[in-house]
PDB file of C-alpha atoms and ligand atoms in Angstrom:
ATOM      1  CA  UNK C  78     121.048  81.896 112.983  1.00 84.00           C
ATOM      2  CA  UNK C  79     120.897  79.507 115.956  1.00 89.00           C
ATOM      3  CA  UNK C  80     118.571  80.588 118.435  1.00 92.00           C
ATOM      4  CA  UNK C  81     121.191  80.892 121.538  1.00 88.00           C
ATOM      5  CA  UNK C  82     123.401  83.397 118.929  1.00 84.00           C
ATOM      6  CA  UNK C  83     120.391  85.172 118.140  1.00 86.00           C
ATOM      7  CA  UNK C  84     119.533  86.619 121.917  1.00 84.00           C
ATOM      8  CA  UNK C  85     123.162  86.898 122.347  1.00 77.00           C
ATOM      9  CA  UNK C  86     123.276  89.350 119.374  1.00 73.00           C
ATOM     10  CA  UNK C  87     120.269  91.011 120.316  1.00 75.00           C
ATOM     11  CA  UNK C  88     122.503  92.025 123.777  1.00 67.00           C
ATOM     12  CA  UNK C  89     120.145  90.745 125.969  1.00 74.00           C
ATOM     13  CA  UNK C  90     123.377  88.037 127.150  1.00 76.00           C
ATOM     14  CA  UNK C  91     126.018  85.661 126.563  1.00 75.00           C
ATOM     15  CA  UNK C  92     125.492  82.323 124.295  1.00 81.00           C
ATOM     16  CA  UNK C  93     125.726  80.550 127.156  1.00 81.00           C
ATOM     17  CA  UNK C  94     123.232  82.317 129.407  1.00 80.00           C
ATOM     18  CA  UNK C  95     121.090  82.454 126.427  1.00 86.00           C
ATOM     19  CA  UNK C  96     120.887  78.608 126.601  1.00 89.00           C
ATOM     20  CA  UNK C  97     120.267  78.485 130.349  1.00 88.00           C
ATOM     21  CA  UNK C  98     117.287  80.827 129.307  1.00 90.00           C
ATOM     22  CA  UNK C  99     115.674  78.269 126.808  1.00 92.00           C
ATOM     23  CA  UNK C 100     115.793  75.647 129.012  1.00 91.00           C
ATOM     24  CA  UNK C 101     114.239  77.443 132.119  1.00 90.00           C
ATOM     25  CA  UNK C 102     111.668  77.874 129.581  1.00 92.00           C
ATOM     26  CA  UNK C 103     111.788  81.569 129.274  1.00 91.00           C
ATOM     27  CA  UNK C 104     112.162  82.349 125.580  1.00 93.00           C
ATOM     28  CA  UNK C 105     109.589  81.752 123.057  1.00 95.00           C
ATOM     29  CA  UNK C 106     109.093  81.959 119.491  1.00 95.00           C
ATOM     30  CA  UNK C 107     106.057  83.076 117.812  1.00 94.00           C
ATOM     31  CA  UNK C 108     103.860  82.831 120.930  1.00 94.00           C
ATOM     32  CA  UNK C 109     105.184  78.974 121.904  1.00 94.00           C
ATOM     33  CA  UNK C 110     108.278  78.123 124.475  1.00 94.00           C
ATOM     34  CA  UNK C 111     110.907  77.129 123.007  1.00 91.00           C
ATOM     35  CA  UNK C 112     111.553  73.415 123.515  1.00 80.00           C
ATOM     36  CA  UNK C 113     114.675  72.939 121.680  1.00 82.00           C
ATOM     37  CA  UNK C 114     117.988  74.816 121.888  1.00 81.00           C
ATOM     38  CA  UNK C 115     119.128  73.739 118.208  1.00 87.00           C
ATOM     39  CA  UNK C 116     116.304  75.850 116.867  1.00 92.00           C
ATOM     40  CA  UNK C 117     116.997  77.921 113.765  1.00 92.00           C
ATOM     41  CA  UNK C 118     115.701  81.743 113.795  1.00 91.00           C
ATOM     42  CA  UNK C 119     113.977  81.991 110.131  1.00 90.00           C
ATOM     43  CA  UNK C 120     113.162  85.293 108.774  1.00 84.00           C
ATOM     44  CA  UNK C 121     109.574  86.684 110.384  1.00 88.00           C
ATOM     45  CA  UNK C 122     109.745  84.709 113.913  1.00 91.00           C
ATOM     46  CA  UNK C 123     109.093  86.673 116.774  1.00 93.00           C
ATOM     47  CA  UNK C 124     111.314  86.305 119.493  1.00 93.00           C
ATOM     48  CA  UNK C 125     110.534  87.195 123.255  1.00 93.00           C
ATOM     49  CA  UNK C 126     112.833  86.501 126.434  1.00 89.00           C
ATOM     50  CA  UNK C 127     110.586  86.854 129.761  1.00 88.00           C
ATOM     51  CA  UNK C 128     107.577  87.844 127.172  1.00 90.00           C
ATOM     52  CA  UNK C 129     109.477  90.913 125.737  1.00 86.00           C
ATOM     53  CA  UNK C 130     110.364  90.936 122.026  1.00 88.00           C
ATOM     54  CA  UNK C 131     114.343  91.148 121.304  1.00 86.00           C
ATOM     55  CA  UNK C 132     115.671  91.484 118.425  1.00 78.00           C
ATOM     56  CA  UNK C 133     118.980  91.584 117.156  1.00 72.00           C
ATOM     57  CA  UNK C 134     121.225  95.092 117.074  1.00 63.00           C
ATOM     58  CA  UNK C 135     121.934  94.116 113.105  1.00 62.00           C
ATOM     59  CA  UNK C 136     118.330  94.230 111.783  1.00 78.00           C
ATOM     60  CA  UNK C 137     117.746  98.062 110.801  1.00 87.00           C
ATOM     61  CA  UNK C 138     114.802  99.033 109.548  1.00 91.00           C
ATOM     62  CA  UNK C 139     113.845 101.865 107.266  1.00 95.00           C
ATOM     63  CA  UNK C 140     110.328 103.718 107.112  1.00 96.00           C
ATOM     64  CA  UNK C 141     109.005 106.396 104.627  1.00 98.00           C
ATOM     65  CA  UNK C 142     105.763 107.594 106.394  1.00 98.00           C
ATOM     66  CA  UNK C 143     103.548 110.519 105.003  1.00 98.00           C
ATOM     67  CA  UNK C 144     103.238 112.827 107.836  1.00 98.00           C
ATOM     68  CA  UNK C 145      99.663 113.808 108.730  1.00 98.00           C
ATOM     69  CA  UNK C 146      99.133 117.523 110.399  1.00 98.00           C
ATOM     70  CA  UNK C 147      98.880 117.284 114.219  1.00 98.00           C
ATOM     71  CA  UNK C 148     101.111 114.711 114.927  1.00 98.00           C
ATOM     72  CA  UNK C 149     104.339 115.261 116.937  1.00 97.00           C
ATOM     73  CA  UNK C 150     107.757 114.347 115.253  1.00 96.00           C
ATOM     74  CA  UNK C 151     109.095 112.580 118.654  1.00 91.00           C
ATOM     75  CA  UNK C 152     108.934 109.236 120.458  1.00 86.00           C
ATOM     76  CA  UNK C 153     107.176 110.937 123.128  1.00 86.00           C
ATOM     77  CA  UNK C 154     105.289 113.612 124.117  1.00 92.00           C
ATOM     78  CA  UNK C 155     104.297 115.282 127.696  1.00 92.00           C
ATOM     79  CA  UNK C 156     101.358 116.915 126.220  1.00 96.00           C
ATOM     80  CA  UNK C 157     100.409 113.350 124.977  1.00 96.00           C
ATOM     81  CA  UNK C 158      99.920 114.444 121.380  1.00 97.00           C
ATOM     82  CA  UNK C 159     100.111 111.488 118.882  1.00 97.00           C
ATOM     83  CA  UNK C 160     103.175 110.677 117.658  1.00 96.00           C
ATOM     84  CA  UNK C 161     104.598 109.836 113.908  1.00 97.00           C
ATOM     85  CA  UNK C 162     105.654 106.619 115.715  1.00 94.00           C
ATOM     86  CA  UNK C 163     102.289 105.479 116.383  1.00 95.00           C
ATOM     87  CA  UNK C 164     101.711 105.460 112.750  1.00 96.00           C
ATOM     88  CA  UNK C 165     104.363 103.084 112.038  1.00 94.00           C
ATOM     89  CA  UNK C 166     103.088  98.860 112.046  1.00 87.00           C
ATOM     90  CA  UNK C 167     106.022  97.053 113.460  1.00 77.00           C
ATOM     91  CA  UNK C 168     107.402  96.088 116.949  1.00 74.00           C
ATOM     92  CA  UNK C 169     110.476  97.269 116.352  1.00 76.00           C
ATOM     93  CA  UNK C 170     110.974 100.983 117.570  1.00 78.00           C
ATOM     94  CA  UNK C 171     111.711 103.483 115.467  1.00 87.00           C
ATOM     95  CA  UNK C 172     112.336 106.745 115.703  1.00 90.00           C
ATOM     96  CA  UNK C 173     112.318 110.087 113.233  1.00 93.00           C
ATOM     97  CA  UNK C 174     115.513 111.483 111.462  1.00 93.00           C
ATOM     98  CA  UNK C 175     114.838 114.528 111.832  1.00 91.00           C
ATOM     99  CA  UNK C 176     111.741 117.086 112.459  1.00 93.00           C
ATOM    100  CA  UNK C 177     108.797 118.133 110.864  1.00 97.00           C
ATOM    101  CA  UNK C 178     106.373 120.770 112.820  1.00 98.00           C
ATOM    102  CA  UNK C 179     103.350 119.425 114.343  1.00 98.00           C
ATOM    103  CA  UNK C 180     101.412 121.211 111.591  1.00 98.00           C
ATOM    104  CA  UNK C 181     103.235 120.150 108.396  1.00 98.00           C
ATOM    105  CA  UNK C 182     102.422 117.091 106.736  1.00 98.00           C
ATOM    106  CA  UNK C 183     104.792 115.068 104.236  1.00 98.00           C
ATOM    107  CA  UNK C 184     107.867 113.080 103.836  1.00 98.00           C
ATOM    108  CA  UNK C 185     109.294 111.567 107.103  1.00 98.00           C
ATOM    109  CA  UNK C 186     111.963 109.005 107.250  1.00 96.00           C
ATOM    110  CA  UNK C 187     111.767 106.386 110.884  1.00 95.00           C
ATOM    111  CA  UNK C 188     114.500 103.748 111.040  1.00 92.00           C
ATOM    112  CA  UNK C 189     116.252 102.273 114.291  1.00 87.00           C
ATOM    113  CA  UNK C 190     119.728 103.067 112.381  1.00 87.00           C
ATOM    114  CA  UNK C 191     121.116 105.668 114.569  1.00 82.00           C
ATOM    115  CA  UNK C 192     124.544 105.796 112.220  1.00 83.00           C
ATOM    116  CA  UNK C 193     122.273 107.147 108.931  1.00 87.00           C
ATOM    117  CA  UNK C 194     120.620 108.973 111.424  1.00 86.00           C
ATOM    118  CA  UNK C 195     123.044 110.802 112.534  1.00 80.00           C
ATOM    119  CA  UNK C 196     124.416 111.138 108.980  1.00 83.00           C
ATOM    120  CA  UNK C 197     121.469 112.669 107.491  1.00 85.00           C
ATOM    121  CA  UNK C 198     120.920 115.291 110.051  1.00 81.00           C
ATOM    122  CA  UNK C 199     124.071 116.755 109.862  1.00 79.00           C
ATOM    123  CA  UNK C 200     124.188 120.098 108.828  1.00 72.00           C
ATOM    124  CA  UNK C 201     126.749 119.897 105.914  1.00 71.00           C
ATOM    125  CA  UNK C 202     124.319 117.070 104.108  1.00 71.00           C
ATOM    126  CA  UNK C 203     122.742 119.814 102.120  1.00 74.00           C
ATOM    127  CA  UNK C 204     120.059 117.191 100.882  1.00 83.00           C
ATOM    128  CA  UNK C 205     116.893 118.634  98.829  1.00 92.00           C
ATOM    129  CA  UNK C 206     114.013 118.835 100.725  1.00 96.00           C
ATOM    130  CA  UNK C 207     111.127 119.602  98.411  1.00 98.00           C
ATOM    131  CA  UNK C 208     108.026 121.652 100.081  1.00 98.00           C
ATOM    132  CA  UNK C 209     104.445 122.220  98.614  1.00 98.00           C
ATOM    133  CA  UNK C 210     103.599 125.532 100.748  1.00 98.00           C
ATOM    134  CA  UNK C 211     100.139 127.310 100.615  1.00 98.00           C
ATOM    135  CA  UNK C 212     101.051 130.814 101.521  1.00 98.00           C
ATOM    136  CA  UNK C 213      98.546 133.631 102.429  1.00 98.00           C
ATOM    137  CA  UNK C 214      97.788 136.172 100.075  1.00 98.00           C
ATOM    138  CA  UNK C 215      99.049 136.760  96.463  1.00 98.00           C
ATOM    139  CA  UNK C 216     102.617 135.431  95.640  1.00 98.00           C
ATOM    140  CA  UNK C 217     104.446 137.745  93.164  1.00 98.00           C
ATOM    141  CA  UNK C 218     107.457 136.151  91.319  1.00 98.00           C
ATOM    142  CA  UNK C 219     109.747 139.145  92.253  1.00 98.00           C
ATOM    143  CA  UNK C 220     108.636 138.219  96.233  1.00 98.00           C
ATOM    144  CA  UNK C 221     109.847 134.336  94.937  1.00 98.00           C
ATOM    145  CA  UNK C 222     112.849 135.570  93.265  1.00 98.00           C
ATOM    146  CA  UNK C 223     113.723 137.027  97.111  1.00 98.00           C
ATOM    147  CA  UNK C 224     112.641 133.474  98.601  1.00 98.00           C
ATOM    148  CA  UNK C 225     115.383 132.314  95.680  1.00 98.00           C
ATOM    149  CA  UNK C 226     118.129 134.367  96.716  1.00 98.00           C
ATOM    150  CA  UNK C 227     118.211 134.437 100.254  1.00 97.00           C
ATOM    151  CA  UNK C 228     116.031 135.847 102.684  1.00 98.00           C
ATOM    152  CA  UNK C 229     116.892 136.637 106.452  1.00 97.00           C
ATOM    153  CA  UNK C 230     114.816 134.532 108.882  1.00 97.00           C
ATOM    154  CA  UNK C 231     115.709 136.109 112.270  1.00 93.00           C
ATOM    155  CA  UNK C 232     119.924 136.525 112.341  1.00 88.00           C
ATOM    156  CA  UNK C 233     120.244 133.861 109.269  1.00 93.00           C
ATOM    157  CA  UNK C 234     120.329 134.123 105.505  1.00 97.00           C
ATOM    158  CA  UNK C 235     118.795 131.386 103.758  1.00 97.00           C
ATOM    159  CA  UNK C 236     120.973 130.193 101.306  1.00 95.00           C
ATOM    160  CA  UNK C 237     119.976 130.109  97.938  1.00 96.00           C
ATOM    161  CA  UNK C 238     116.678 128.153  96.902  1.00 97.00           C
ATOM    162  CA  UNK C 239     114.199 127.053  94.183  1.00 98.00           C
ATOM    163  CA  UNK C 240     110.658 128.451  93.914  1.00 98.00           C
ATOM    164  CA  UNK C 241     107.911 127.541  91.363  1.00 98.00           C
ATOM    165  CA  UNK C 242     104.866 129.260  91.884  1.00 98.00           C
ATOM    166  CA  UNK C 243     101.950 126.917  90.768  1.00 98.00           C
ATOM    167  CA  UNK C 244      98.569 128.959  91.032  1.00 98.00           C
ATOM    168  CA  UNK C 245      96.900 131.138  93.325  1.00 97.00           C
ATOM    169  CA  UNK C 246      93.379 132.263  93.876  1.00 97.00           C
ATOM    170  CA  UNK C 247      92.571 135.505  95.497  1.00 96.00           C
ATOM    171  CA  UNK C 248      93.488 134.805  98.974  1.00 96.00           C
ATOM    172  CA  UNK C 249      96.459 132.249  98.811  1.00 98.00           C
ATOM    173  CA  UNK C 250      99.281 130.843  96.460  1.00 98.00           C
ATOM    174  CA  UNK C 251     100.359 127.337  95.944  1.00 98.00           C
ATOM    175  CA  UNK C 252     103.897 126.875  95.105  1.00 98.00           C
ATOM    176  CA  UNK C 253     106.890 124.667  95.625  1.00 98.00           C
ATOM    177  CA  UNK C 254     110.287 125.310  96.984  1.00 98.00           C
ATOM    178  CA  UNK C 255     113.432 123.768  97.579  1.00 98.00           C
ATOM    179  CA  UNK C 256     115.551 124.366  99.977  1.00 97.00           C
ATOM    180  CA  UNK C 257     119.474 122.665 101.152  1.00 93.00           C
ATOM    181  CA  UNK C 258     119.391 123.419 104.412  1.00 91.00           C
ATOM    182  CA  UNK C 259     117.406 122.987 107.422  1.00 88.00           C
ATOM    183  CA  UNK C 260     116.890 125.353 110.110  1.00 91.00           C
ATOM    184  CA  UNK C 261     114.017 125.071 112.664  1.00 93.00           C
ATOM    185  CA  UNK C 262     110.611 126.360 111.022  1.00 96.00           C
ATOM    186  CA  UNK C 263     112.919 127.381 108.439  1.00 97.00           C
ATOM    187  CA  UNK C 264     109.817 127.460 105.223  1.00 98.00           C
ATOM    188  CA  UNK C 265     107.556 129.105 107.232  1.00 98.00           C
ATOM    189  CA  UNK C 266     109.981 131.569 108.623  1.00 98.00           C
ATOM    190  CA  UNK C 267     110.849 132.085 105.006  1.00 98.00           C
ATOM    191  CA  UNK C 268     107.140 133.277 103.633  1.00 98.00           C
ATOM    192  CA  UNK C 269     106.804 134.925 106.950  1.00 98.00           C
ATOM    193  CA  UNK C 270     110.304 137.492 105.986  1.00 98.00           C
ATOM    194  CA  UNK C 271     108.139 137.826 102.350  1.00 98.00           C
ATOM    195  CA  UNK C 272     104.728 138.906 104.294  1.00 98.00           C
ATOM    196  CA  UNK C 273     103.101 135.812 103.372  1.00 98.00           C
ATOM    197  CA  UNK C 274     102.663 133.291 106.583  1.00 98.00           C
ATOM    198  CA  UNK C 275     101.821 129.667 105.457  1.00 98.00           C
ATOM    199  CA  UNK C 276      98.838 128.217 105.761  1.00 98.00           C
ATOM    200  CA  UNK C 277      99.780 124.690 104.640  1.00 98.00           C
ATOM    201  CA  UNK C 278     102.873 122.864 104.560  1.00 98.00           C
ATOM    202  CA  UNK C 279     103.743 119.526 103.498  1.00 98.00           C
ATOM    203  CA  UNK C 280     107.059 118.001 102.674  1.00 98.00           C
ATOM    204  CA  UNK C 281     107.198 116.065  99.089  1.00 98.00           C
ATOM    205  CA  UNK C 282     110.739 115.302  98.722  1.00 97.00           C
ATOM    206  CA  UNK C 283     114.165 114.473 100.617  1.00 95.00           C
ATOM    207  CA  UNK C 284     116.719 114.206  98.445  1.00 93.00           C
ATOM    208  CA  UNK C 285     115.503 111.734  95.458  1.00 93.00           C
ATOM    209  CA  UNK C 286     112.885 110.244  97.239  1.00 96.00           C
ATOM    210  CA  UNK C 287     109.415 111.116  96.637  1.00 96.00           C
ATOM    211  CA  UNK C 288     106.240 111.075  98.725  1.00 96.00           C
ATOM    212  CA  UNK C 289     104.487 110.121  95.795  1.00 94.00           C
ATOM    213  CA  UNK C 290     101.050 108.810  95.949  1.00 95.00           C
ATOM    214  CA  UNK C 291     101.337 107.138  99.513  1.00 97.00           C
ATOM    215  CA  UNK C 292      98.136 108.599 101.630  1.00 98.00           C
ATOM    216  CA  UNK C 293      98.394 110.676 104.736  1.00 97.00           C
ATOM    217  CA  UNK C 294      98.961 108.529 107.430  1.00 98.00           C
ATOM    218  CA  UNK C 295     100.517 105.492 105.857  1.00 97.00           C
ATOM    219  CA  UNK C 296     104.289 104.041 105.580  1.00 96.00           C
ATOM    220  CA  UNK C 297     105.976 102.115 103.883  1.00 97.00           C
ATOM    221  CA  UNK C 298     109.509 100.534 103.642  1.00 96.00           C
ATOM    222  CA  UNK C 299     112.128 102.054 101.818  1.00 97.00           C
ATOM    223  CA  UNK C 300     112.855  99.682  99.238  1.00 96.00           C
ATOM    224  CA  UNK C 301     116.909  98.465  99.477  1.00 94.00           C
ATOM    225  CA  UNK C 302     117.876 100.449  97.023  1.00 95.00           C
ATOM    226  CA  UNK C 303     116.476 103.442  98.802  1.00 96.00           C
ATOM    227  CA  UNK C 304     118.199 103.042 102.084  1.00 95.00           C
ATOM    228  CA  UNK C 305     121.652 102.497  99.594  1.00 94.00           C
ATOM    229  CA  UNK C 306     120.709 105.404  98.396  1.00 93.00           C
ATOM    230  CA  UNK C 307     120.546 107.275 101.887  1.00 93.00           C
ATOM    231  CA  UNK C 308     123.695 105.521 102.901  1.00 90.00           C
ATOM    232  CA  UNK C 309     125.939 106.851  99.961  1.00 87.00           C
ATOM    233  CA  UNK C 310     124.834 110.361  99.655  1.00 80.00           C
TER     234      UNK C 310
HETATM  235  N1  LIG S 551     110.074 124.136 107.413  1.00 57.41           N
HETATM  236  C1  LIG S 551     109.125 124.480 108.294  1.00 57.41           C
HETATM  237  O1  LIG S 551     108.849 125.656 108.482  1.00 57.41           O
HETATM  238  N2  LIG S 551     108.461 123.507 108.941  1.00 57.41           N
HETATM  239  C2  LIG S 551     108.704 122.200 108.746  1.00 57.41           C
HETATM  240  O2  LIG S 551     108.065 121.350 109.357  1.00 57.41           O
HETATM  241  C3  LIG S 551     109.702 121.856 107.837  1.00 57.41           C
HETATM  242  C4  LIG S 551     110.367 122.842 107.186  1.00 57.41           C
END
């Protein structure tokens, strides 16, 4: 994409203006001003009007970060907490779809694609969202089977979810549950209505993606047919 189409897609102004720009000498690419208005964008250049990057409104891109505990799931923050964003390595800014607590860890989706966005958070999306929970005290399967069916969280059932206990030692149980929908605190609210508060959360799963063995902390991007994926379902 010629360079003058490039800033003009990025909104920053006209084709025309855009060319005026170049030859005042106030656009550069990767660090140099731009000498030449026939210049070709090529995948990876950095662009910057008056020293501040543009880029155009068409290139969306698509994070899968694993959440550490004690970050904020927000572009900002008055307390000045850090923020999931921070943990993301490009220029471009993201932000979260969705919300994880400050104190649950996990799978966290960042893109600059307000459409999916928008998409995904909407309440009739029903995606999975897959939880490893460390709950205090001793899980019994009949307290699960109540997690399964429905429990009331404060004036709202739960619909129905999944619940596999995995182990427990005498002061906590590890298990994994499921759940469709995806009301504010909703797991811990959950083990609370059982008499079990958690004591660890972390998301593993949205839908059929997987945290899988990315470490706290890190991102990566969703591979194409990932974000496909996110756009069909
Ligand atoms: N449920 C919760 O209680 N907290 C989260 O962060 C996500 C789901």
């Amino acid at each position: 994409m010629r360079i003058n189409q490039y800033i003009a897609s990025a909104g920053v102004c006209s084709r025309r203006a855009a060319d005026e720009l170049i030859e005042k000498g106030r656009v550069k690419v990767n660090g140099k001003v731009l000498g030449t208005m026939g210049y070709h964008v090529q995948d990876g250049d950095i662009v910057e009007v008056d020293d501040i990057r543009v880029e155009p409104e068409t290139k969306k891109v698509y994070y899968l970060l694993n959440k550490p505990a004690g970050y904020v799931t927000s572009t900002a923050d008055k307390e000045g907490r850090p923020l999931v964003t921070e943990l993301v390595p490009d220029s471009i800014r993201v932000f979260p779809v969705g919300r994880l607590d400050f104190n649950t860890s996990g799978l966290l989706i960042l893109t600059n694609d307000g459409e999916l966005s928008n998409r995904l958070m909407h309440p009739s999306h029903g995606f999975n969202k897959k939880y490893l929970v460390r709950a205090q005290g001793i899980v019994t399967r009949a307290e699960a089977a109540r997690l399964e069916k429905g429990v009331d969280i404060g004036g709202f059932v739960t619909s129905p979810a999944e619940v596999h206990l995995i182990k427990h030692d005498r002061n906590s149980t590890l298990a994994e549950i499921v759940i469709h929908e995806g009301k504010n605190r909703q797991v811990r609210r959950m083990f609370k209505a059982i008499g079990h508060p958690v004591l660890e959360l972390c998301r593993t799963g949205l839908g059929n993606l997987e945290i899988g063995k990315l470490a706290i902390g890190q991102c990566r991007k969703l591979s194409p047919a990932e974000v496909e994926y996110l756009k069909r379902v």
